[in-house]
Short mmCIF file of C-alpha atoms and ligand atoms in Angstrom, two decimals:
data_model
loop_
_atom_site.label_atom_id
_atom_site.label_comp_id
_atom_site.label_asym_id
_atom_site.label_seq_id
_atom_site.Cartn_x
_atom_site.Cartn_y
_atom_site.Cartn_z
CA MET A 1009 60.39 122.57 -25.28
CA SER A 1010 63.11 123.57 -23.00
CA PHE A 1011 65.29 126.95 -23.26
CA PRO A 1012 67.40 127.17 -26.65
CA LYS A 1013 70.64 125.33 -26.85
CA ASN A 1014 72.92 128.12 -26.74
CA PHE A 1015 71.23 129.78 -24.20
CA LEU A 1016 73.99 132.53 -22.11
CA TRP A 1017 73.97 132.02 -18.89
CA GLY A 1018 75.67 134.27 -15.90
CA GLY A 1019 75.34 137.00 -14.23
CA ALA A 1020 75.96 140.86 -14.94
CA VAL A 1021 78.07 143.53 -12.69
CA ALA A 1022 79.45 147.19 -13.88
CA ALA A 1023 83.08 148.51 -13.28
CA ASN A 1024 81.98 151.61 -10.93
CA GLN A 1025 80.15 149.42 -8.95
CA LEU A 1026 82.97 146.50 -8.12
CA GLU A 1027 86.72 147.51 -9.63
CA GLY A 1028 87.47 150.12 -6.83
CA ALA A 1029 91.46 151.27 -7.71
CA TRP A 1030 89.31 154.41 -8.57
CA LEU A 1031 92.48 156.30 -9.07
CA GLU A 1032 94.88 153.42 -10.36
CA ASP A 1033 97.29 152.96 -13.33
CA GLY A 1034 96.33 156.59 -14.57
CA LYS A 1035 92.36 156.57 -13.74
CA GLN A 1036 90.51 159.77 -13.47
CA PRO A 1037 87.43 159.93 -11.93
CA ASN A 1038 83.56 159.00 -13.65
CA VAL A 1039 80.18 160.34 -13.21
CA THR A 1040 79.61 157.51 -10.59
CA ASP A 1041 83.01 158.11 -8.70
CA ILE A 1042 82.02 161.34 -7.14
CA MET A 1043 78.63 160.23 -5.97
CA VAL A 1044 77.41 157.72 -2.91
CA GLY A 1045 74.26 156.62 -4.79
CA ILE A 1046 73.02 158.26 -8.18
CA GLY A 1047 70.17 158.24 -6.24
CA SER A 1048 71.68 160.85 -3.87
CA ARG A 1049 71.28 164.86 -4.75
CA HIS A 1050 74.98 165.43 -3.68
CA PRO A 1051 76.59 164.95 -6.90
CA GLY A 1052 80.29 165.64 -5.66
CA ILE A 1053 80.97 168.71 -7.16
CA ALA A 1054 80.97 172.58 -6.66
CA TRP A 1055 80.45 175.87 -8.47
CA ASN A 1056 83.91 177.88 -7.95
CA GLU A 1057 83.21 181.03 -8.19
CA GLU A 1058 86.83 182.34 -9.74
CA THR A 1059 86.70 180.02 -12.71
CA GLY A 1060 83.14 179.85 -13.36
CA LYS A 1061 83.19 176.06 -13.39
CA TYR A 1062 81.99 173.17 -11.44
CA GLU A 1063 85.08 171.30 -10.19
CA MET A 1064 85.24 167.83 -8.05
CA LYS A 1065 84.60 168.12 -4.57
CA LEU A 1066 83.69 165.31 -2.57
CA ASP A 1067 82.02 165.21 1.00
CA PRO A 1068 84.35 164.46 3.66
CA GLU A 1069 81.17 163.34 5.86
CA LEU A 1070 80.51 160.97 3.25
CA LYS A 1071 81.97 157.29 2.61
CA TYR A 1072 82.26 156.50 -1.20
CA LEU A 1073 82.40 153.12 -0.85
CA SER A 1074 82.71 152.38 -4.44
CA HIS A 1075 86.39 153.85 -4.65
CA GLU A 1076 87.39 150.56 -3.38
CA GLY A 1077 84.78 148.49 -4.29
CA ILE A 1078 85.29 144.81 -3.74
CA ASP A 1079 88.57 144.80 -5.17
CA PHE A 1080 87.36 143.32 -8.45
CA TYR A 1081 90.72 145.41 -9.92
CA HIS A 1082 93.16 142.98 -7.88
CA ARG A 1083 90.50 140.61 -7.19
CA TYR A 1084 89.34 139.16 -10.59
CA LYS A 1085 90.83 135.95 -11.25
CA GLU A 1086 89.80 134.60 -8.08
CA ASP A 1087 86.12 135.82 -8.58
CA LEU A 1088 86.02 135.04 -12.46
CA LYS A 1089 86.17 131.28 -10.78
CA LEU A 1090 83.84 131.97 -8.74
CA MET A 1091 81.02 132.98 -11.17
CA ALA A 1092 82.38 129.89 -13.49
CA GLY A 1093 82.32 127.67 -10.50
CA MET A 1094 77.87 128.53 -11.30
CA GLY A 1095 78.31 127.15 -15.05
CA PHE A 1096 78.00 130.47 -16.60
CA ASN A 1097 78.85 130.46 -20.30
CA CYS A 1098 79.17 134.46 -20.57
CA PHE A 1099 79.66 137.54 -17.55
CA ARG A 1100 78.68 141.09 -18.57
CA THR A 1101 80.51 143.74 -17.14
CA SER A 1102 81.98 146.95 -18.35
CA ILE A 1103 84.91 149.21 -19.49
CA ALA A 1104 85.34 152.20 -17.56
CA TRP A 1105 86.13 154.51 -19.79
CA GLY A 1106 87.97 156.61 -17.69
CA ARG A 1107 90.23 153.97 -17.27
CA ILE A 1108 90.75 154.04 -21.04
CA PHE A 1109 90.61 157.80 -21.64
CA PRO A 1110 91.00 158.93 -18.17
CA ASN A 1111 89.51 162.58 -18.87
CA GLY A 1112 88.00 161.52 -22.24
CA ASP A 1113 89.27 164.11 -24.37
CA GLU A 1114 92.58 162.87 -25.05
CA GLU A 1115 94.05 161.52 -28.04
CA GLU A 1116 95.51 158.78 -27.13
CA PRO A 1117 94.50 156.07 -24.57
CA ASN A 1118 95.82 154.76 -21.37
CA GLU A 1119 97.86 151.58 -22.68
CA ALA A 1120 97.23 150.39 -18.30
CA GLY A 1121 93.39 150.47 -18.55
CA LEU A 1122 93.82 148.53 -22.10
CA LYS A 1123 96.13 145.73 -20.79
CA PHE A 1124 93.91 145.47 -17.73
CA TYR A 1125 90.59 145.14 -19.98
CA ASP A 1126 92.87 142.47 -22.13
CA ASP A 1127 93.90 140.39 -19.15
CA LEU A 1128 90.51 141.00 -18.12
CA PHE A 1129 88.72 139.20 -20.92
CA ASP A 1130 91.77 136.16 -21.81
CA GLU A 1131 90.75 135.67 -17.85
CA MET A 1132 86.84 135.38 -18.74
CA LYS A 1133 87.76 133.26 -22.29
CA LYS A 1134 89.81 131.01 -19.90
CA ASP A 1135 87.50 130.71 -17.59
CA GLY A 1136 84.84 129.51 -20.43
CA MET A 1137 82.77 132.60 -20.76
CA GLU A 1138 81.87 134.78 -23.11
CA PRO A 1139 82.66 138.59 -22.13
CA VAL A 1140 79.00 140.68 -22.68
CA ILE A 1141 81.01 143.93 -22.36
CA THR A 1142 79.11 147.41 -21.74
CA LEU A 1143 80.58 150.58 -23.13
CA SER A 1144 79.39 152.73 -20.31
CA HIS A 1145 77.58 151.96 -17.31
CA TYR A 1146 77.28 155.26 -15.75
CA GLU A 1147 80.86 155.92 -16.55
CA THR A 1148 81.41 159.13 -18.59
CA PRO A 1149 84.85 160.72 -17.43
CA LEU A 1150 83.74 163.39 -14.87
CA HIS A 1151 85.89 165.96 -16.87
CA LEU A 1152 83.53 165.42 -19.85
CA LEU A 1153 80.45 166.79 -17.55
CA THR A 1154 82.37 169.58 -15.80
CA GLU A 1155 84.42 171.18 -19.03
CA TYR A 1156 81.57 170.35 -21.46
CA GLY A 1157 78.48 170.01 -20.34
CA GLY A 1158 78.79 166.36 -20.60
CA TRP A 1159 76.29 164.83 -23.63
CA ALA A 1160 74.31 168.00 -24.24
CA ASN A 1161 77.61 169.29 -26.55
CA PRO A 1162 77.62 167.75 -29.59
CA LYS A 1163 82.01 167.02 -29.18
CA LEU A 1164 81.02 164.26 -26.99
CA ILE A 1165 80.09 162.31 -29.66
CA GLY A 1166 83.85 162.76 -31.00
CA TYR A 1167 85.44 161.90 -27.97
CA TRP A 1168 82.91 158.68 -27.58
CA ARG A 1169 84.11 157.71 -31.30
CA ASN A 1170 87.87 157.48 -30.61
CA TYR A 1171 86.95 155.69 -26.80
CA VAL A 1172 85.21 153.34 -28.67
CA THR A 1173 87.20 153.20 -31.94
CA THR A 1174 90.04 151.96 -30.28
CA VAL A 1175 88.67 149.29 -27.70
CA PHE A 1176 86.42 147.95 -30.92
CA ASN A 1177 89.99 147.40 -33.10
CA ARG A 1178 92.15 146.50 -29.80
CA TYR A 1179 89.43 144.08 -28.27
CA LYS A 1180 88.93 142.15 -31.96
CA GLY A 1181 88.54 138.67 -31.05
CA LYS A 1182 87.95 138.36 -27.42
CA VAL A 1183 85.05 140.23 -27.26
CA LYS A 1184 81.33 139.59 -29.10
CA TYR A 1185 78.64 140.95 -27.67
CA TRP A 1186 78.62 144.77 -26.51
CA LEU A 1187 76.30 147.17 -25.03
CA THR A 1188 75.92 150.33 -25.92
CA PHE A 1189 74.98 152.85 -22.89
CA ASN A 1190 73.53 151.40 -19.80
CA GLU A 1191 69.95 152.50 -18.62
CA VAL A 1192 70.27 155.78 -20.52
CA ASN A 1193 66.52 155.93 -21.15
CA ALA A 1194 65.82 157.04 -16.98
CA MET A 1195 68.08 160.18 -18.50
CA LEU A 1196 64.81 162.18 -18.58
CA ARG A 1197 64.72 160.86 -14.54
CA ASN A 1198 68.43 161.12 -14.20
CA PRO A 1199 70.14 163.27 -17.04
CA PHE A 1200 73.16 163.65 -14.25
CA VAL A 1201 74.37 160.00 -14.23
CA ALA A 1202 72.30 157.53 -16.79
CA GLY A 1203 72.47 160.88 -19.43
CA SER A 1204 76.17 162.31 -18.29
CA VAL A 1205 73.89 165.83 -18.97
CA LEU A 1206 74.82 169.14 -16.77
CA THR A 1207 73.90 172.68 -17.63
CA ILE A 1208 77.60 174.04 -17.03
CA ASP A 1209 76.78 177.81 -19.07
CA ASN A 1210 74.96 180.26 -16.53
CA PRO A 1211 73.22 177.23 -14.48
CA LYS A 1212 70.32 178.34 -12.85
CA ASP A 1213 71.27 177.23 -9.11
CA PRO A 1214 74.84 176.32 -9.53
CA SER A 1215 74.76 174.65 -5.51
CA ASP A 1216 72.05 172.48 -7.24
CA PRO A 1217 73.78 171.25 -10.07
CA ILE A 1218 71.46 168.69 -10.34
CA GLY A 1219 68.54 170.57 -10.26
CA SER A 1220 69.80 173.25 -12.61
CA THR A 1221 70.09 170.73 -15.77
CA THR A 1222 67.99 172.30 -18.26
CA GLU A 1223 65.30 170.51 -20.27
CA LYS A 1224 66.62 172.06 -23.30
CA ASP A 1225 70.18 170.78 -22.82
CA ILE A 1226 68.59 167.14 -21.72
CA TRP A 1227 66.85 166.43 -24.90
CA GLN A 1228 69.76 167.78 -26.85
CA GLY A 1229 71.60 165.36 -25.37
CA TYR A 1230 69.26 162.73 -26.19
CA TYR A 1231 69.75 163.53 -29.83
CA ASN A 1232 73.56 163.48 -29.14
CA ILE A 1233 73.23 159.69 -27.39
CA LEU A 1234 70.96 158.24 -31.00
CA VAL A 1235 74.15 159.53 -33.17
CA ALA A 1236 76.38 158.16 -31.16
CA ASN A 1237 74.55 154.70 -30.37
CA ALA A 1238 73.89 154.35 -34.51
CA GLU A 1239 77.68 155.55 -34.97
CA THR A 1240 78.91 152.79 -32.42
CA VAL A 1241 76.29 150.32 -34.63
CA LYS A 1242 77.89 151.58 -37.73
CA LEU A 1243 81.50 151.45 -36.64
CA GLY A 1244 81.04 147.97 -34.77
CA HIS A 1245 79.74 146.21 -37.79
CA GLU A 1246 82.82 148.26 -39.93
CA ILE A 1247 85.52 147.23 -37.61
CA SER A 1248 84.48 143.54 -37.03
CA PRO A 1249 81.34 141.32 -39.09
CA ASP A 1250 81.89 139.23 -35.22
CA TYR A 1251 80.62 142.17 -33.52
CA GLN A 1252 77.08 142.15 -32.15
CA ILE A 1253 75.88 145.67 -31.01
CA GLY A 1254 72.63 146.26 -28.60
CA CYS A 1255 71.42 148.99 -26.57
CA MET A 1256 70.48 148.53 -23.24
CA LEU A 1257 67.45 149.85 -21.53
CA THR A 1258 65.59 149.52 -18.15
CA CYS A 1259 62.68 148.43 -18.81
CA SER A 1260 60.76 147.78 -15.42
CA GLY A 1261 58.98 150.66 -16.86
CA VAL A 1262 57.06 148.15 -19.49
CA ALA A 1263 55.49 146.40 -17.02
CA THR A 1264 53.23 149.64 -16.33
CA TYR A 1265 49.68 148.31 -15.97
CA PRO A 1266 46.80 150.84 -15.56
CA TYR A 1267 45.55 150.63 -12.42
CA ASN A 1268 42.11 149.36 -13.01
CA CYS A 1269 40.00 149.99 -16.58
CA ASN A 1270 39.67 154.06 -16.24
CA PRO A 1271 40.38 155.10 -20.19
CA LEU A 1272 42.45 158.36 -18.04
CA ASN A 1273 44.85 155.36 -16.50
CA VAL A 1274 44.78 153.16 -19.56
CA LEU A 1275 46.28 156.23 -21.54
CA GLY A 1276 48.35 157.17 -18.39
CA ALA A 1277 50.13 153.57 -18.46
CA LEU A 1278 50.52 153.96 -22.27
CA HIS A 1279 52.48 157.42 -21.82
CA THR A 1280 54.19 155.99 -19.18
CA GLN A 1281 55.67 153.41 -21.47
CA ARG A 1282 56.90 155.75 -23.83
CA MET A 1283 58.27 158.20 -21.90
CA ALA A 1284 60.36 155.50 -19.81
CA VAL A 1285 61.39 153.42 -22.37
CA PHE A 1286 60.00 153.66 -25.89
CA PHE A 1287 61.30 157.31 -26.62
CA MET A 1288 64.92 155.76 -27.16
CA GLY A 1289 63.92 152.16 -28.18
CA ASP A 1290 62.55 153.35 -31.06
CA PRO A 1291 65.01 155.41 -32.68
CA PHE A 1292 67.47 152.42 -31.62
CA CYS A 1293 65.43 150.11 -33.35
CA LEU A 1294 63.35 151.44 -35.31
CA GLY A 1295 65.50 154.23 -36.43
CA GLU A 1296 62.74 156.79 -36.02
CA ILE A 1297 62.43 159.66 -33.21
CA PRO A 1298 58.62 159.04 -32.25
CA GLY A 1299 55.35 161.21 -32.79
CA TYR A 1300 54.77 162.44 -28.93
CA VAL A 1301 58.56 163.12 -28.84
CA LYS A 1302 58.43 165.74 -31.61
CA ARG A 1303 55.07 167.01 -29.90
CA ILE A 1304 56.92 167.84 -27.16
CA TRP A 1305 59.34 169.84 -29.70
CA ASN A 1306 56.64 171.13 -31.40
CA GLU A 1307 54.72 172.55 -28.46
CA ASN A 1308 57.95 173.73 -27.04
CA PRO A 1309 60.49 175.21 -29.71
CA ASP A 1310 63.15 176.02 -27.95
CA LEU A 1311 63.37 172.97 -26.55
CA THR A 1312 64.31 171.27 -29.80
CA PRO A 1313 67.55 169.80 -30.45
CA GLU A 1314 70.27 171.00 -32.92
CA MET A 1315 70.02 167.85 -35.19
CA SER A 1316 71.51 167.33 -38.65
CA GLU A 1317 70.02 165.33 -42.00
CA GLU A 1318 73.11 163.12 -41.81
CA GLY A 1319 72.30 162.56 -38.14
CA LEU A 1320 68.89 161.40 -38.90
CA GLN A 1321 70.39 159.21 -41.07
CA LEU A 1322 72.35 157.68 -38.96
CA ILE A 1323 69.99 157.03 -36.40
CA ARG A 1324 67.91 155.45 -39.58
CA GLU A 1325 70.22 153.47 -41.24
CA ASN A 1326 71.80 151.87 -37.68
CA THR A 1327 69.73 150.20 -35.59
CA VAL A 1328 70.94 147.48 -33.01
CA ASP A 1329 71.73 143.87 -33.68
CA PHE A 1330 69.91 142.64 -30.08
CA PHE A 1331 67.89 144.89 -27.57
CA SER A 1332 68.99 144.14 -23.72
CA PHE A 1333 67.53 145.68 -20.97
CA SER A 1334 67.08 145.42 -17.15
CA TYR A 1335 63.99 144.18 -15.14
CA TYR A 1336 62.83 144.38 -11.69
CA ARG A 1337 59.86 145.11 -10.56
CA SER A 1338 56.06 146.53 -12.68
CA ALA A 1339 54.46 149.43 -11.94
CA ALA A 1340 50.70 150.30 -11.69
CA PHE A 1341 49.35 153.74 -13.27
CA ASP A 1342 46.92 155.75 -11.43
CA THR A 1343 45.95 159.29 -12.27
CA ASP A 1344 45.81 160.11 -8.30
CA ALA A 1345 49.07 158.49 -7.68
CA GLU A 1346 52.67 160.01 -7.58
CA MET A 1347 54.69 158.24 -10.31
CA THR A 1348 58.45 157.93 -8.57
CA SER A 1349 61.25 155.97 -9.74
CA ASN A 1350 64.71 154.51 -8.34
CA THR A 1351 67.30 151.82 -9.90
CA GLY A 1352 64.72 149.90 -10.03
CA GLY A 1353 62.74 151.53 -12.63
CA ILE A 1354 59.41 153.48 -12.45
CA LYS A 1355 56.76 153.75 -9.34
CA GLY A 1356 53.23 154.06 -9.27
CA LYS A 1357 50.52 152.79 -7.13
CA GLU A 1358 50.93 149.86 -4.69
CA ASN A 1359 49.79 147.05 -6.58
CA PRO A 1360 46.96 144.89 -4.37
CA PHE A 1361 47.67 141.59 -6.77
CA LEU A 1362 51.40 140.81 -6.04
CA LYS A 1363 52.37 138.82 -2.88
CA GLU A 1364 55.60 139.87 -1.79
CA SER A 1365 57.69 142.94 -2.13
CA SER A 1366 61.79 142.61 -0.97
CA PRO A 1367 62.51 143.44 2.70
CA LYS A 1368 62.19 147.15 3.80
CA PRO A 1369 63.99 149.72 3.31
CA TRP A 1370 63.92 148.36 -0.08
CA SER A 1371 60.72 147.29 -0.65
CA TRP A 1372 60.96 146.47 -4.47
CA ALA A 1373 57.42 144.74 -5.42
CA VAL A 1374 58.20 141.36 -6.94
CA ASP A 1375 56.09 140.51 -9.84
CA PRO A 1376 57.85 137.48 -12.04
CA GLU A 1377 54.66 137.85 -14.51
CA GLY A 1378 55.88 141.43 -15.59
CA ILE A 1379 59.23 139.59 -17.28
CA ARG A 1380 56.55 137.40 -19.39
CA TYR A 1381 54.80 140.74 -20.47
CA THR A 1382 57.71 142.99 -21.04
CA LEU A 1383 59.84 139.98 -23.10
CA ASN A 1384 56.10 139.54 -25.10
CA THR A 1385 55.73 143.24 -25.54
CA LEU A 1386 59.27 144.72 -26.74
CA TYR A 1387 59.25 141.57 -29.36
CA ASP A 1388 55.81 142.65 -30.96
CA ARG A 1389 57.60 146.06 -31.09
CA TYR A 1390 60.76 145.70 -31.97
CA ARG A 1391 61.43 142.04 -33.84
CA LYS A 1392 65.26 141.92 -32.54
CA PRO A 1393 66.28 139.53 -30.17
CA LEU A 1394 65.78 139.85 -26.66
CA PHE A 1395 68.70 139.52 -24.08
CA ILE A 1396 67.89 139.96 -19.85
CA VAL A 1397 70.65 141.61 -19.03
CA GLU A 1398 69.92 141.99 -15.27
CA ASN A 1399 67.44 140.98 -12.71
CA GLY A 1400 67.91 140.39 -9.36
CA ILE A 1401 66.77 141.24 -6.01
CA GLY A 1402 68.55 143.11 -3.21
CA LEU A 1403 68.80 141.82 0.56
CA ASP A 1404 70.45 142.67 3.59
CA GLU A 1405 72.79 139.68 4.90
CA ALA A 1406 75.15 138.41 7.13
CA PRO A 1407 76.43 134.94 7.85
CA ASP A 1408 75.07 132.93 10.24
CA GLU A 1409 77.22 131.53 13.31
CA ASN A 1410 78.10 128.86 11.43
CA GLY A 1411 79.13 130.95 8.63
CA LYS A 1412 76.35 129.84 6.14
CA ILE A 1413 73.83 132.23 4.38
CA ASP A 1414 70.66 130.95 3.68
CA ASP A 1415 68.68 132.98 1.24
CA PRO A 1416 65.71 131.12 0.56
CA PHE A 1417 64.01 134.45 -1.06
CA ARG A 1418 66.49 134.77 -4.09
CA VAL A 1419 65.99 131.72 -4.77
CA ARG A 1420 62.24 132.20 -5.20
CA TYR A 1421 63.12 134.76 -7.08
CA LEU A 1422 65.54 133.54 -9.67
CA GLU A 1423 63.55 130.49 -10.50
CA ALA A 1424 59.89 132.16 -10.37
CA HIS A 1425 61.27 135.08 -13.22
CA LEU A 1426 63.05 132.23 -15.12
CA LYS A 1427 59.98 130.26 -14.83
CA GLN A 1428 58.10 132.92 -16.94
CA VAL A 1429 61.08 134.04 -19.43
CA HIS A 1430 60.83 130.25 -20.25
CA GLU A 1431 56.58 130.78 -20.97
CA ALA A 1432 58.02 134.22 -23.11
CA ILE A 1433 60.46 131.05 -25.00
CA LEU A 1434 57.32 129.40 -25.69
CA ASP A 1435 55.06 132.25 -26.50
CA GLY A 1436 57.65 133.01 -29.37
CA VAL A 1437 60.12 135.19 -28.17
CA PRO A 1438 63.78 134.91 -28.98
CA VAL A 1439 65.81 135.20 -25.65
CA MET A 1440 69.27 135.17 -25.98
CA GLY A 1441 70.18 135.12 -22.46
CA TYR A 1442 69.39 135.49 -18.59
CA LEU A 1443 71.84 137.56 -16.30
CA TRP A 1444 71.32 137.39 -13.03
CA TRP A 1445 72.25 141.68 -11.68
CA GLY A 1446 75.19 141.21 -9.14
CA PRO A 1447 76.06 137.50 -9.11
CA ILE A 1448 78.92 138.80 -6.26
CA ASP A 1449 77.59 141.24 -3.74
CA VAL A 1450 78.85 144.80 -5.09
CA VAL A 1451 78.48 148.43 -4.10
CA SER A 1452 74.55 149.64 -4.78
CA ALA A 1453 74.10 151.66 -7.73
CA GLY A 1454 71.22 153.50 -6.18
CA THR A 1455 72.15 154.01 -2.67
CA GLY A 1456 76.22 153.70 -3.10
CA GLU A 1457 75.67 150.95 0.10
CA MET A 1458 77.45 147.20 0.81
CA LYS A 1459 74.41 146.06 2.42
CA LYS A 1460 72.06 145.81 -0.27
CA ARG A 1461 73.46 142.80 -1.45
CA TYR A 1462 71.97 141.04 -4.76
CA GLY A 1463 75.11 138.02 -4.91
CA PHE A 1464 75.31 134.12 -4.75
CA VAL A 1465 78.43 134.87 -3.41
CA TYR A 1466 78.88 136.87 -0.40
CA VAL A 1467 81.43 139.46 0.31
CA ASP A 1468 82.80 140.44 3.58
CA ARG A 1469 81.91 144.32 3.35
CA HIS A 1470 79.89 146.73 5.52
CA ASN A 1471 78.48 150.34 4.72
CA ASP A 1472 80.96 151.60 7.16
CA GLY A 1473 84.12 150.70 4.82
CA SER A 1474 85.04 147.54 7.77
CA GLY A 1475 85.56 143.90 6.30
CA THR A 1476 88.19 141.55 5.06
CA LEU A 1477 86.46 141.18 1.44
CA GLN A 1478 86.54 137.62 2.04
CA ARG A 1479 84.28 136.03 -0.29
CA SER A 1480 82.30 133.08 0.58
CA LEU A 1481 79.25 131.15 -1.21
CA LYS A 1482 75.47 131.76 -0.51
CA ASN A 1483 73.05 128.69 -0.57
CA SER A 1484 71.58 130.25 -3.63
CA TYR A 1485 74.98 129.55 -5.21
CA ASP A 1486 74.57 126.00 -5.93
CA ARG A 1487 71.08 126.00 -6.57
CA TYR A 1488 71.46 128.79 -9.61
CA LYS A 1489 74.52 125.84 -10.30
CA GLU A 1490 71.83 123.38 -10.68
CA ILE A 1491 69.54 125.07 -12.76
CA ILE A 1492 72.36 126.20 -15.73
CA ALA A 1493 73.26 122.88 -15.51
CA SER A 1494 70.39 121.39 -16.09
CA ASN A 1495 69.64 124.64 -18.70
CA GLY A 1496 66.96 125.29 -16.67
CA GLU A 1497 65.16 121.64 -17.47
CA ILE A 1498 64.74 121.48 -13.75
CA LEU A 1499 62.65 124.48 -13.05
CA LEU A 1500 60.29 123.10 -15.51
CA GLU A 1501 59.57 119.51 -13.74
CA LYS A 1502 56.51 119.31 -11.69
C1 LIG B 1467 70.63 149.09 -12.03
C2 LIG B 1467 72.10 149.14 -12.30
C3 LIG B 1467 72.84 148.55 -11.95
C4 LIG B 1467 72.50 148.05 -10.86
C5 LIG B 1467 70.83 147.96 -10.26
C6 LIG B 1467 70.65 147.61 -9.12
O1 LIG B 1467 69.42 149.75 -12.24
O2 LIG B 1467 72.04 149.30 -14.06
O3 LIG B 1467 73.68 149.01 -12.25
O4 LIG B 1467 73.15 148.07 -9.50
O5 LIG B 1467 70.42 148.92 -11.52
O6 LIG B 1467 69.90 148.80 -8.30
P1 LIG B 1467 70.76 149.08 -7.26
O7 LIG B 1467 72.04 148.99 -6.78
O8 LIG B 1467 70.09 150.53 -6.90
O9 LIG B 1467 69.81 147.99 -6.46
#
């Protein structure tokens, strides 16, 4: 009764957080390249009165650490060896869409970008790791937002089709597992990055592009993304029978507990789960747009997206092969508490039953049982294989005088979560694999800093941009290696 035989063990990263080389070999900016953390209100674009359009405008006072990242673009061979050294049998990264179609709307792809990923995937295979590839991890080319309004515009479906067809044809035989849109269900709370939606027609307040995004555009983006997701599944199956296509959702919101048995808290928790996760999980996995979403549209007809029978049929007929997700922590719903969110998921009232949270300033509550609850809830609902493609903890750490980094907190977090994953497997949930988020330190998605480190491998780079970029192993590296070598058995020893 241990972990399944072909369990996928590994780690996950995203192009925009580690590759660097942000304008190399023909690449143009992505939506996240112009931000310092996706939680920031400074989107790196400004309204140009003359053209009546948004254009890129970086703030010279800010440090855009992602532009250099950890220089994975030039050092991936060395880094992949370190990953393989832990015994990974798979590795998740994304293709930066803007390396393949720099502005997103070109007809022909950029060969230099295609070649980079050819080499990267070949290298992973050589190192014994199956590539798990996200098609879009907050990496929509910026031009598609400023020129077209992003996913609010149905033209994006065509540009996406072009991109996906290109990479599906090119990497046939090299890649088997594809994830569509990273954490796209965060689009209601973060439309600019997670949904890549920008209101460009008469924005209410052009000086606040994020705040000016209209609900109407967000719901239109929602529908267009559902169609694009379904098309991706269809195309993938047509192009290669080997392809397994999964959606990727942030599922910390599944573990939204009612703070107590007040029926209003129970209903509030249900509502939060729905509007955080299921409103997108249901169309992806069941092929249907839920009633509570249609209710919003019925009660506010001007929010109803333009939909076609053909699009709805695509959504119905092309559900994903598996469901992949991130889990970081749980939340507690109370009518009195403000429900906020960040990259870790939904945040509600402090849960007095949880013993630990990560150190300040991030303070993410640690709830290993929440991952078992999430796995069971998702399987009960969708009956699809589940793939944990992000779980981890960000800590501020530095080598001691002997150059060592002891990170018992990370080891504890890893072991406790894996034990609960194992419990879920015993409960009968088909779990495909477990990928640690950021097995090598990368730039934080939420805050754009280096200081928040998730890695088993330390990278000498700092918030002020200094550092040698040298890699060194933390103590957790060996522990994850032992766990993987035993296929999880050592966790189960008493
Ligand atoms: C998820 C993202 C990742 C990642 C992680 C940790 O939301 O998919 O890209 O970075 O969160 O978040 P952060 O880097 O903000 O700590």
